[in-house]
Amino acid sequence: MKPETMGLSAARLAKLDEVMARRYVDGGLLPGLLTMVYRKGRLAHVGMAGHMDLERGKPMREDAIFRIYSMTKPITAVALMMLVEEGALGLDDDVATHIPSWKKLGVYASGMPTLLADAPPSFITTQPERPMKVVDLVTHTSGLTYGFMMRTSVDAAYRKLKINAFDTPGGLDTFVEQLSTIPLEFSPGTAWNYSVAIDVMGYLVQKLSGLTFGEFLRTRLFEPLGMVDTAFFVPPEKIERFTSCYQPKGPREPGLKLQDDAGKSTYAKPPALESGGGGLVSTANDYMRFCRMMLGGGTLEGVQILSPKTVALFSLNHLPQNSELADMAPPGLFSEAGYSGIGFSIGCGVNINVAKTRLPGTLGEFFWGGAASTAFWIDPKEDLAVVFMTQVMGTDARLTLRRDLRTLVYSAMTESFV
């Protein structure tokens, strides 16, 4: 059907493809890209450019498989909310109710001096102002962190213990026990910090469902939704469709260099730790099916995953005092202009002040992205979902890329429902 029947301009969607290809693929910032736009119950647009594998000269294809990294997080959030709907836990539960070894977790005050080079990290801690709640995991206000932050003694301890490594023996069980030995960065609810909290949610899904996290996702989410290519690894019969991942050559050297070769990737075998924060691979079509389920109030093609009332929670800001993400984040982290006007809902960013974002958008639209520059957003009021796939780590183009994508998609509208 013509995009015009969905309130979109075919000419302006063609402009979206032309600008993104010229600026980012021809400009040497991305190897290739794939964009899907869904509106008013129809797939309105698919745009492709460039390559999925530069070394092998393989052009981008619609069924290419991508590392979606942190776009795994909203999927994990949905899995958790499925169990909330079943009464297995509540967002206001103390986390220690479900993870008893965390009952005595303190907040970092200082390190303990030692002259032994191989001594394990030792800390002086203080009592948190209140217990960590499940909602703190959901909103990244738990006091947990990531080892790659390179900011504090706590994230240094994460690096030393290789917290959240996909090859962790014992998987999620070991991961959660490791975290019981490291203090929190701050008292839960007092700050926002990107963290392994969503991986902890994956552990809770595993513990409370009685299934491995991967089995829960496969049997309760992916198979019912027809997400046939979404998993924690790429089986041999699908490697031909797996993209290679890239990174910029250097600050003064244009172009890209290989970061993870599709033909030699660790994603070719199942990981020991199934990371709910960043471990999945998927296709644009699979991820759009997930978005369509959310856009449909929790149901896709007659298969109900969540209640519409639960899905509505994803469009609300769950940060304390309706704070913006940038106001609660540590200086320099997620506080750049790209996050003005943004709150945090259930595993996703949410638009709470359109004017402050300096971009077209809608109150209540929710979104997130992945480390390899992938992105998605769902705008329930405009009956719109967008999925963008590429594979480049560590590029400064990430923020302008998402800005341009959002601007060009919304500029293609010929009618608005808001």
Tab-separated table of C-alpha atoms in Angstrom:
chain	number	residue	atom	x	y	z
A	1	MET	CA	0.000	0.000	0.000
A	2	LYS	CA	1.110	3.577	-0.614
A	3	PRO	CA	2.620	5.366	2.416
A	4	GLU	CA	0.062	8.146	1.864
A	5	THR	CA	-2.676	5.791	3.118
A	6	MET	CA	-0.749	5.649	6.414
A	7	GLY	CA	-0.338	9.394	6.731
A	8	LEU	CA	3.198	9.428	5.306
A	9	SER	CA	4.745	10.933	2.167
A	10	ALA	CA	6.497	8.516	-0.222
A	11	ALA	CA	8.664	11.361	-1.527
A	12	ARG	CA	9.743	12.367	1.960
A	13	LEU	CA	10.478	8.771	2.944
A	14	ALA	CA	12.705	8.590	-0.152
A	15	LYS	CA	14.428	11.720	1.181
A	16	LEU	CA	14.989	9.908	4.500
A	17	ASP	CA	16.823	7.124	2.649
A	18	GLU	CA	18.822	9.540	0.495
A	19	VAL	CA	20.019	11.718	3.396
A	20	MET	CA	20.911	8.803	5.696
A	21	ALA	CA	22.791	6.966	2.921
A	22	ARG	CA	24.670	10.057	1.741
A	23	ARG	CA	25.554	11.417	5.175
A	24	TYR	CA	26.393	8.199	6.992
A	25	VAL	CA	27.175	5.402	4.506
A	26	ASP	CA	28.761	7.417	1.686
A	27	GLY	CA	30.387	9.576	4.377
A	28	GLY	CA	32.215	6.508	5.729
A	29	LEU	CA	30.593	6.610	9.175
A	30	LEU	CA	28.497	3.434	8.792
A	31	PRO	CA	29.102	0.277	6.716
A	32	GLY	CA	25.409	0.028	5.901
A	33	LEU	CA	21.965	0.643	7.376
A	34	LEU	CA	18.419	-0.705	7.420
A	35	THR	CA	15.387	1.389	8.411
A	36	MET	CA	11.818	0.186	8.985
A	37	VAL	CA	8.823	2.485	9.569
A	38	TYR	CA	5.469	1.071	10.686
A	39	ARG	CA	2.299	3.152	10.969
A	40	LYS	CA	-1.463	2.666	11.241
A	41	GLY	CA	-1.201	-1.116	11.211
A	42	ARG	CA	1.060	-1.388	8.149
A	43	LEU	CA	4.742	-1.568	7.311
A	44	ALA	CA	5.018	1.789	5.568
A	45	HIS	CA	8.674	1.819	4.568
A	46	VAL	CA	11.858	-0.257	4.367
A	47	GLY	CA	15.089	1.518	3.407
A	48	MET	CA	18.528	-0.058	2.911
A	49	ALA	CA	21.984	1.168	1.965
A	50	GLY	CA	25.593	-0.009	2.046
A	51	HIS	CA	26.954	-3.322	3.259
A	52	MET	CA	26.407	-5.809	6.069
A	53	ASP	CA	29.972	-7.118	5.636
A	54	LEU	CA	32.569	-4.880	3.977
A	55	GLU	CA	35.380	-7.457	3.866
A	56	ARG	CA	33.223	-10.000	2.032
A	57	GLY	CA	31.481	-7.373	-0.125
A	58	LYS	CA	28.027	-8.461	1.089
A	59	PRO	CA	25.344	-5.820	0.514
A	60	MET	CA	22.809	-5.034	3.230
A	61	ARG	CA	19.800	-7.358	3.176
A	62	GLU	CA	16.416	-7.124	4.857
A	63	ASP	CA	16.892	-10.358	6.834
A	64	ALA	CA	20.404	-9.482	8.116
A	65	ILE	CA	21.070	-10.429	11.744
A	66	PHE	CA	22.476	-7.705	14.024
A	67	ARG	CA	23.959	-7.479	17.517
A	68	ILE	CA	21.317	-5.347	19.208
A	69	TYR	CA	23.202	-4.886	22.515
A	70	SER	CA	21.111	-2.600	24.771
A	71	MET	CA	18.005	-2.937	22.618
A	72	THR	CA	17.852	-6.241	24.530
A	73	LYS	CA	16.827	-4.214	27.607
A	74	PRO	CA	13.209	-3.421	26.613
A	75	ILE	CA	12.702	-7.110	25.785
A	76	THR	CA	13.931	-8.065	29.264
A	77	ALA	CA	11.669	-5.379	30.748
A	78	VAL	CA	8.668	-6.943	28.987
A	79	ALA	CA	9.655	-10.398	30.299
A	80	LEU	CA	9.793	-9.013	33.843
A	81	MET	CA	6.419	-7.283	33.470
A	82	MET	CA	4.889	-10.570	32.264
A	83	LEU	CA	5.814	-12.022	35.661
A	84	VAL	CA	4.549	-8.897	37.438
A	85	GLU	CA	1.196	-9.456	35.716
A	86	GLU	CA	1.216	-13.050	36.994
A	87	GLY	CA	1.806	-11.904	40.590
A	88	ALA	CA	5.300	-13.393	40.841
A	89	LEU	CA	6.774	-10.042	41.983
A	90	GLY	CA	5.953	-6.351	42.204
A	91	LEU	CA	7.847	-3.225	41.185
A	92	ASP	CA	7.795	-2.087	44.826
A	93	ASP	CA	9.290	-5.359	46.138
A	94	ASP	CA	12.634	-5.135	47.936
A	95	VAL	CA	15.180	-6.780	45.625
A	96	ALA	CA	16.652	-8.619	48.630
A	97	THR	CA	13.312	-10.460	48.982
A	98	HIS	CA	14.268	-12.302	45.796
A	99	ILE	CA	18.081	-12.112	46.194
A	100	PRO	CA	18.763	-12.774	49.922
A	101	SER	CA	22.554	-12.402	49.495
A	102	TRP	CA	21.974	-8.697	48.747
A	103	LYS	CA	20.374	-7.899	52.121
A	104	LYS	CA	23.558	-6.357	53.508
A	105	LEU	CA	24.684	-4.463	50.390
A	106	GLY	CA	26.162	-1.134	51.485
A	107	VAL	CA	26.964	2.089	49.667
A	108	TYR	CA	30.619	2.785	48.795
A	109	ALA	CA	32.380	5.228	51.146
A	110	SER	CA	36.048	4.394	50.500
A	111	GLY	CA	38.455	1.590	49.686
A	112	MET	CA	40.525	-0.320	52.238
A	113	PRO	CA	44.291	0.234	51.796
A	114	THR	CA	46.484	-2.814	51.122
A	115	LEU	CA	50.105	-3.426	50.143
A	116	LEU	CA	49.266	-6.724	48.458
A	117	ALA	CA	49.005	-6.401	44.675
A	118	ASP	CA	46.704	-9.419	44.335
A	119	ALA	CA	44.425	-8.593	47.283
A	120	PRO	CA	40.705	-8.681	46.443
A	121	PRO	CA	38.897	-5.326	46.540
A	122	SER	CA	37.855	-4.350	50.062
A	123	PHE	CA	35.549	-1.467	50.929
A	124	ILE	CA	34.234	0.724	53.711
A	125	THR	CA	30.495	1.177	53.198
A	126	THR	CA	27.533	2.995	54.703
A	127	GLN	CA	23.915	1.901	55.016
A	128	PRO	CA	21.679	2.814	52.079
A	129	GLU	CA	18.960	5.358	52.815
A	130	ARG	CA	16.351	2.748	51.876
A	131	PRO	CA	16.346	-0.789	50.454
A	132	MET	CA	16.755	-1.314	46.702
A	133	LYS	CA	13.373	-1.896	45.010
A	134	VAL	CA	12.641	-3.753	41.783
A	135	VAL	CA	11.601	-0.406	40.270
A	136	ASP	CA	15.167	0.829	40.909
A	137	LEU	CA	16.458	-1.968	38.666
A	138	VAL	CA	13.889	-1.085	36.003
A	139	THR	CA	14.878	2.614	35.982
A	140	HIS	CA	18.680	2.369	36.541
A	141	THR	CA	18.393	4.059	39.958
A	142	SER	CA	19.585	0.976	41.881
A	143	GLY	CA	23.164	2.035	42.688
A	144	LEU	CA	24.628	-0.592	40.357
A	145	THR	CA	26.974	0.369	37.503
A	146	TYR	CA	28.871	-0.955	34.471
A	147	GLY	CA	32.581	-1.801	34.440
A	148	PHE	CA	33.095	0.227	31.250
A	149	MET	CA	32.156	3.511	32.974
A	150	MET	CA	35.801	4.103	34.012
A	151	ARG	CA	34.672	6.572	36.659
A	152	THR	CA	34.824	5.125	40.188
A	153	SER	CA	36.425	2.523	42.453
A	154	VAL	CA	33.205	0.534	42.236
A	155	ASP	CA	33.298	0.184	38.449
A	156	ALA	CA	37.003	-0.717	38.767
A	157	ALA	CA	35.926	-3.643	40.973
A	158	TYR	CA	33.421	-4.658	38.281
A	159	ARG	CA	36.247	-4.747	35.749
A	160	LYS	CA	38.506	-6.750	38.046
A	161	LEU	CA	35.824	-9.415	38.577
A	162	LYS	CA	34.709	-9.245	34.905
A	163	ILE	CA	31.145	-8.593	36.011
A	164	ASN	CA	28.599	-9.414	33.298
A	165	ALA	CA	31.099	-11.074	30.927
A	166	PHE	CA	29.241	-13.331	28.500
A	167	ASP	CA	31.692	-16.170	29.281
A	168	THR	CA	31.077	-16.070	33.069
A	169	PRO	CA	31.086	-19.690	34.354
A	170	GLY	CA	27.792	-20.320	36.104
A	171	GLY	CA	26.080	-17.561	34.126
A	172	LEU	CA	23.501	-15.355	35.829
A	173	ASP	CA	23.735	-17.179	39.184
A	174	THR	CA	27.469	-16.427	39.451
A	175	PHE	CA	26.906	-12.859	38.223
A	176	VAL	CA	24.388	-12.096	40.987
A	177	GLU	CA	26.605	-13.624	43.678
A	178	GLN	CA	29.583	-11.575	42.417
A	179	LEU	CA	27.505	-8.413	42.786
A	180	SER	CA	26.763	-9.290	46.429
A	181	THR	CA	30.480	-8.654	47.170
A	182	ILE	CA	30.672	-5.143	45.650
A	183	PRO	CA	29.075	-2.044	47.219
A	184	LEU	CA	26.547	0.180	45.519
A	185	GLU	CA	27.698	3.463	43.968
A	186	PHE	CA	24.880	5.399	45.639
A	187	SER	CA	21.777	4.881	47.735
A	188	PRO	CA	18.926	3.485	45.595
A	189	GLY	CA	16.605	6.132	44.172
A	190	THR	CA	19.016	9.051	44.615
A	191	ALA	CA	20.719	9.049	41.178
A	192	TRP	CA	20.479	7.563	37.679
A	193	ASN	CA	23.374	5.435	36.439
A	194	TYR	CA	23.440	3.133	33.406
A	195	SER	CA	24.150	-0.310	34.762
A	196	VAL	CA	23.846	-4.085	34.827
A	197	ALA	CA	20.470	-3.680	36.572
A	198	ILE	CA	18.577	-5.033	33.561
A	199	ASP	CA	20.755	-8.162	33.658
A	200	VAL	CA	19.663	-8.580	37.270
A	201	MET	CA	16.082	-8.414	35.997
A	202	GLY	CA	16.956	-11.269	33.632
A	203	TYR	CA	18.144	-13.247	36.655
A	204	LEU	CA	14.839	-12.542	38.434
A	205	VAL	CA	12.904	-13.777	35.390
A	206	GLN	CA	15.012	-16.952	35.436
A	207	LYS	CA	14.603	-17.542	39.174
A	208	LEU	CA	10.883	-16.809	39.393
A	209	SER	CA	9.852	-18.623	36.192
A	210	GLY	CA	11.842	-21.797	36.825
A	211	LEU	CA	13.207	-21.592	33.256
A	212	THR	CA	16.593	-20.389	32.079
A	213	PHE	CA	16.298	-16.789	30.977
A	214	GLY	CA	16.886	-17.787	27.357
A	215	GLU	CA	14.204	-20.492	27.522
A	216	PHE	CA	11.705	-18.044	29.002
A	217	LEU	CA	12.328	-15.562	26.193
A	218	ARG	CA	12.164	-18.266	23.532
A	219	THR	CA	8.997	-20.022	24.715
A	220	ARG	CA	7.046	-17.107	26.218
A	221	LEU	CA	8.024	-14.228	23.926
A	222	PHE	CA	9.959	-15.009	20.740
A	223	GLU	CA	8.072	-18.074	19.492
A	224	PRO	CA	4.604	-16.659	20.279
A	225	LEU	CA	5.500	-13.385	18.499
A	226	GLY	CA	7.149	-15.081	15.513
A	227	MET	CA	10.565	-13.552	16.308
A	228	VAL	CA	12.346	-16.427	14.580
A	229	ASP	CA	15.846	-14.899	14.377
A	230	THR	CA	16.157	-13.400	17.879
A	231	ALA	CA	18.417	-15.286	20.296
A	232	PHE	CA	21.616	-15.099	22.352
A	233	PHE	CA	23.685	-16.612	19.534
A	234	VAL	CA	23.671	-17.200	15.772
A	235	PRO	CA	23.381	-20.886	14.776
A	236	PRO	CA	25.540	-22.209	11.892
A	237	GLU	CA	22.688	-22.181	9.357
A	238	LYS	CA	22.185	-18.426	9.908
A	239	ILE	CA	25.829	-17.231	9.984
A	240	GLU	CA	25.559	-16.253	6.304
A	241	ARG	CA	23.042	-13.572	7.355
A	242	PHE	CA	25.099	-12.292	10.322
A	243	THR	CA	26.552	-8.803	10.004
A	244	SER	CA	30.131	-7.858	10.801
A	245	CYS	CA	30.596	-5.088	13.380
A	246	TYR	CA	32.907	-2.083	12.946
A	247	GLN	CA	34.481	0.828	14.807
A	248	PRO	CA	36.028	4.128	13.680
A	249	LYS	CA	39.663	3.821	12.583
A	250	GLY	CA	40.793	6.694	14.765
A	251	PRO	CA	40.227	10.338	15.728
A	252	ARG	CA	42.171	11.691	12.764
A	253	GLU	CA	41.777	8.749	10.388
A	254	PRO	CA	38.513	8.535	8.431
A	255	GLY	CA	36.753	5.257	7.764
A	256	LEU	CA	35.996	2.055	9.652
A	257	LYS	CA	37.908	-0.978	10.863
A	258	LEU	CA	36.629	-4.427	11.793
A	259	GLN	CA	35.546	-4.825	15.421
A	260	ASP	CA	33.896	-8.288	15.259
A	261	ASP	CA	34.118	-10.488	12.159
A	262	ALA	CA	30.804	-12.231	11.446
A	263	GLY	CA	32.690	-15.345	10.316
A	264	LYS	CA	34.788	-15.618	13.494
A	265	SER	CA	32.436	-14.136	16.083
A	266	THR	CA	31.904	-15.372	19.641
A	267	TYR	CA	28.174	-15.033	18.840
A	268	ALA	CA	28.470	-18.283	16.876
A	269	LYS	CA	27.985	-20.299	20.083
A	270	PRO	CA	25.665	-19.944	23.099
A	271	PRO	CA	27.092	-17.720	25.876
A	272	ALA	CA	27.531	-18.912	29.448
A	273	LEU	CA	25.741	-15.777	30.652
A	274	GLU	CA	22.503	-14.797	28.902
A	275	SER	CA	22.646	-11.019	29.193
A	276	GLY	CA	19.277	-9.318	29.483
A	277	GLY	CA	21.075	-6.002	29.269
A	278	GLY	CA	22.868	-6.522	25.978
A	279	GLY	CA	23.215	-10.096	24.735
A	280	LEU	CA	20.663	-10.627	21.982
A	281	VAL	CA	20.967	-10.715	18.209
A	282	SER	CA	17.933	-9.927	16.069
A	283	THR	CA	16.691	-8.746	12.693
A	284	ALA	CA	14.869	-5.505	11.877
A	285	ASN	CA	11.744	-7.532	11.089
A	286	ASP	CA	11.860	-9.450	14.403
A	287	TYR	CA	12.397	-6.288	16.416
A	288	MET	CA	9.552	-4.608	14.559
A	289	ARG	CA	7.287	-7.491	15.567
A	290	PHE	CA	8.224	-6.749	19.184
A	291	CYS	CA	7.469	-3.040	18.607
A	292	ARG	CA	4.159	-3.881	16.925
A	293	MET	CA	3.133	-5.941	19.964
A	294	MET	CA	3.814	-2.928	22.200
A	295	LEU	CA	2.071	-0.578	19.764
A	296	GLY	CA	-0.903	-2.967	19.817
A	297	GLY	CA	-1.278	-2.634	23.579
A	298	GLY	CA	0.501	-5.916	24.321
A	299	THR	CA	-1.076	-8.062	21.597
A	300	LEU	CA	0.150	-9.026	18.106
A	301	GLU	CA	-1.928	-11.025	15.626
A	302	GLY	CA	-4.129	-12.425	18.386
A	303	VAL	CA	-1.241	-13.343	20.724
A	304	GLN	CA	-1.400	-11.412	24.003
A	305	ILE	CA	1.895	-10.850	25.841
A	306	LEU	CA	0.902	-7.979	28.169
A	307	SER	CA	-2.196	-6.059	29.200
A	308	PRO	CA	-2.769	-2.631	27.617
A	309	LYS	CA	-2.594	-1.120	31.125
A	310	THR	CA	0.870	-2.580	31.630
A	311	VAL	CA	2.045	-1.367	28.218
A	312	ALA	CA	0.793	2.119	29.144
A	313	LEU	CA	3.340	2.148	32.001
A	314	PHE	CA	6.118	2.216	29.368
A	315	SER	CA	4.932	5.697	28.314
A	316	LEU	CA	5.272	7.118	31.844
A	317	ASN	CA	8.315	8.525	33.641
A	318	HIS	CA	9.154	6.395	36.689
A	319	LEU	CA	12.089	8.486	37.934
A	320	PRO	CA	11.638	10.036	41.414
A	321	GLN	CA	9.834	13.421	41.422
A	322	ASN	CA	9.300	13.088	37.648
A	323	SER	CA	12.992	13.987	37.189
A	324	GLU	CA	14.731	14.051	33.836
A	325	LEU	CA	17.422	11.484	33.167
A	326	ALA	CA	20.028	14.202	32.557
A	327	ASP	CA	19.351	15.798	35.962
A	328	MET	CA	19.970	12.536	37.849
A	329	ALA	CA	22.886	11.145	35.792
A	330	PRO	CA	26.556	11.629	36.789
A	331	PRO	CA	28.218	14.632	35.106
A	332	GLY	CA	29.131	13.879	31.500
A	333	LEU	CA	27.216	10.600	31.366
A	334	PHE	CA	23.838	10.666	29.622
A	335	SER	CA	23.629	14.367	30.443
A	336	GLU	CA	24.435	15.695	26.981
A	337	ALA	CA	21.803	17.652	25.066
A	338	GLY	CA	20.521	14.431	23.472
A	339	TYR	CA	18.821	13.516	26.758
A	340	SER	CA	17.176	16.840	27.670
A	341	GLY	CA	13.445	16.362	28.122
A	342	ILE	CA	13.863	12.604	28.595
A	343	GLY	CA	12.721	10.544	31.590
A	344	PHE	CA	12.967	6.809	32.133
A	345	SER	CA	10.129	4.315	32.077
A	346	ILE	CA	10.401	0.521	32.230
A	347	GLY	CA	13.766	-0.299	30.694
A	348	CYS	CA	13.391	2.538	28.157
A	349	GLY	CA	13.834	6.274	27.802
A	350	VAL	CA	10.577	8.213	27.559
A	351	ASN	CA	9.782	11.652	26.117
A	352	ILE	CA	8.430	13.879	28.931
A	353	ASN	CA	9.130	17.350	27.493
A	354	VAL	CA	9.075	17.622	23.695
A	355	ALA	CA	10.265	21.243	23.644
A	356	LYS	CA	13.401	20.441	25.661
A	357	THR	CA	14.408	17.638	23.266
A	358	ARG	CA	14.645	20.238	20.437
A	359	LEU	CA	13.223	17.571	18.110
A	360	PRO	CA	9.838	16.579	16.726
A	361	GLY	CA	8.227	13.950	18.895
A	362	THR	CA	5.346	13.081	21.187
A	363	LEU	CA	4.855	12.922	24.943
A	364	GLY	CA	4.972	9.291	26.047
A	365	GLU	CA	6.947	7.907	23.113
A	366	PHE	CA	9.495	5.413	24.432
A	367	PHE	CA	12.786	4.346	22.923
A	368	TRP	CA	16.332	3.112	23.378
A	369	GLY	CA	19.387	2.183	21.340
A	370	GLY	CA	22.264	-0.275	21.240
A	371	ALA	CA	26.042	0.064	21.524
A	372	ALA	CA	26.484	-0.687	17.804
A	373	SER	CA	24.398	2.427	16.937
A	374	THR	CA	21.066	0.616	16.487
A	375	ALA	CA	17.900	2.422	17.608
A	376	PHE	CA	14.142	2.112	17.912
A	377	TRP	CA	11.217	4.119	19.157
A	378	ILE	CA	7.513	3.548	19.668
A	379	ASP	CA	5.066	6.468	19.509
A	380	PRO	CA	1.661	5.137	20.622
A	381	LYS	CA	-0.198	8.412	20.067
A	382	GLU	CA	0.958	8.601	16.453
A	383	ASP	CA	0.535	4.816	15.938
A	384	LEU	CA	4.185	4.730	14.814
A	385	ALA	CA	7.174	2.436	15.338
A	386	VAL	CA	10.653	2.834	13.845
A	387	VAL	CA	13.543	0.341	13.880
A	388	PHE	CA	17.023	1.328	12.693
A	389	MET	CA	19.851	-1.196	12.294
A	390	THR	CA	23.559	-0.777	11.612
A	391	GLN	CA	26.769	-2.118	13.263
A	392	VAL	CA	29.338	0.438	14.459
A	393	MET	CA	30.701	0.633	18.016
A	394	GLY	CA	32.101	3.779	19.606
A	395	THR	CA	31.165	6.282	16.932
A	396	ASP	CA	30.594	9.949	17.721
A	397	ALA	CA	28.014	9.938	14.917
A	398	ARG	CA	25.586	8.029	17.173
A	399	LEU	CA	23.734	11.048	18.547
A	400	THR	CA	23.490	12.997	15.271
A	401	LEU	CA	22.447	9.782	13.548
A	402	ARG	CA	19.471	9.323	15.872
A	403	ARG	CA	18.641	13.034	15.676
A	404	ASP	CA	18.582	12.959	11.878
A	405	LEU	CA	16.594	9.717	11.768
A	406	ARG	CA	13.925	11.106	14.099
A	407	THR	CA	13.721	14.428	12.246
A	408	LEU	CA	13.427	12.804	8.821
A	409	VAL	CA	10.800	10.251	9.902
A	410	TYR	CA	8.551	12.815	11.553
A	411	SER	CA	9.015	15.221	8.627
A	412	ALA	CA	7.606	12.498	6.348
A	413	MET	CA	4.223	12.670	8.112
A	414	THR	CA	1.289	14.132	6.198
A	415	GLU	CA	-1.102	13.781	9.124
A	416	SER	CA	-0.738	13.758	12.906
A	417	PHE	CA	-3.092	12.296	15.501
A	418	VAL	CA	-1.901	14.509	18.367
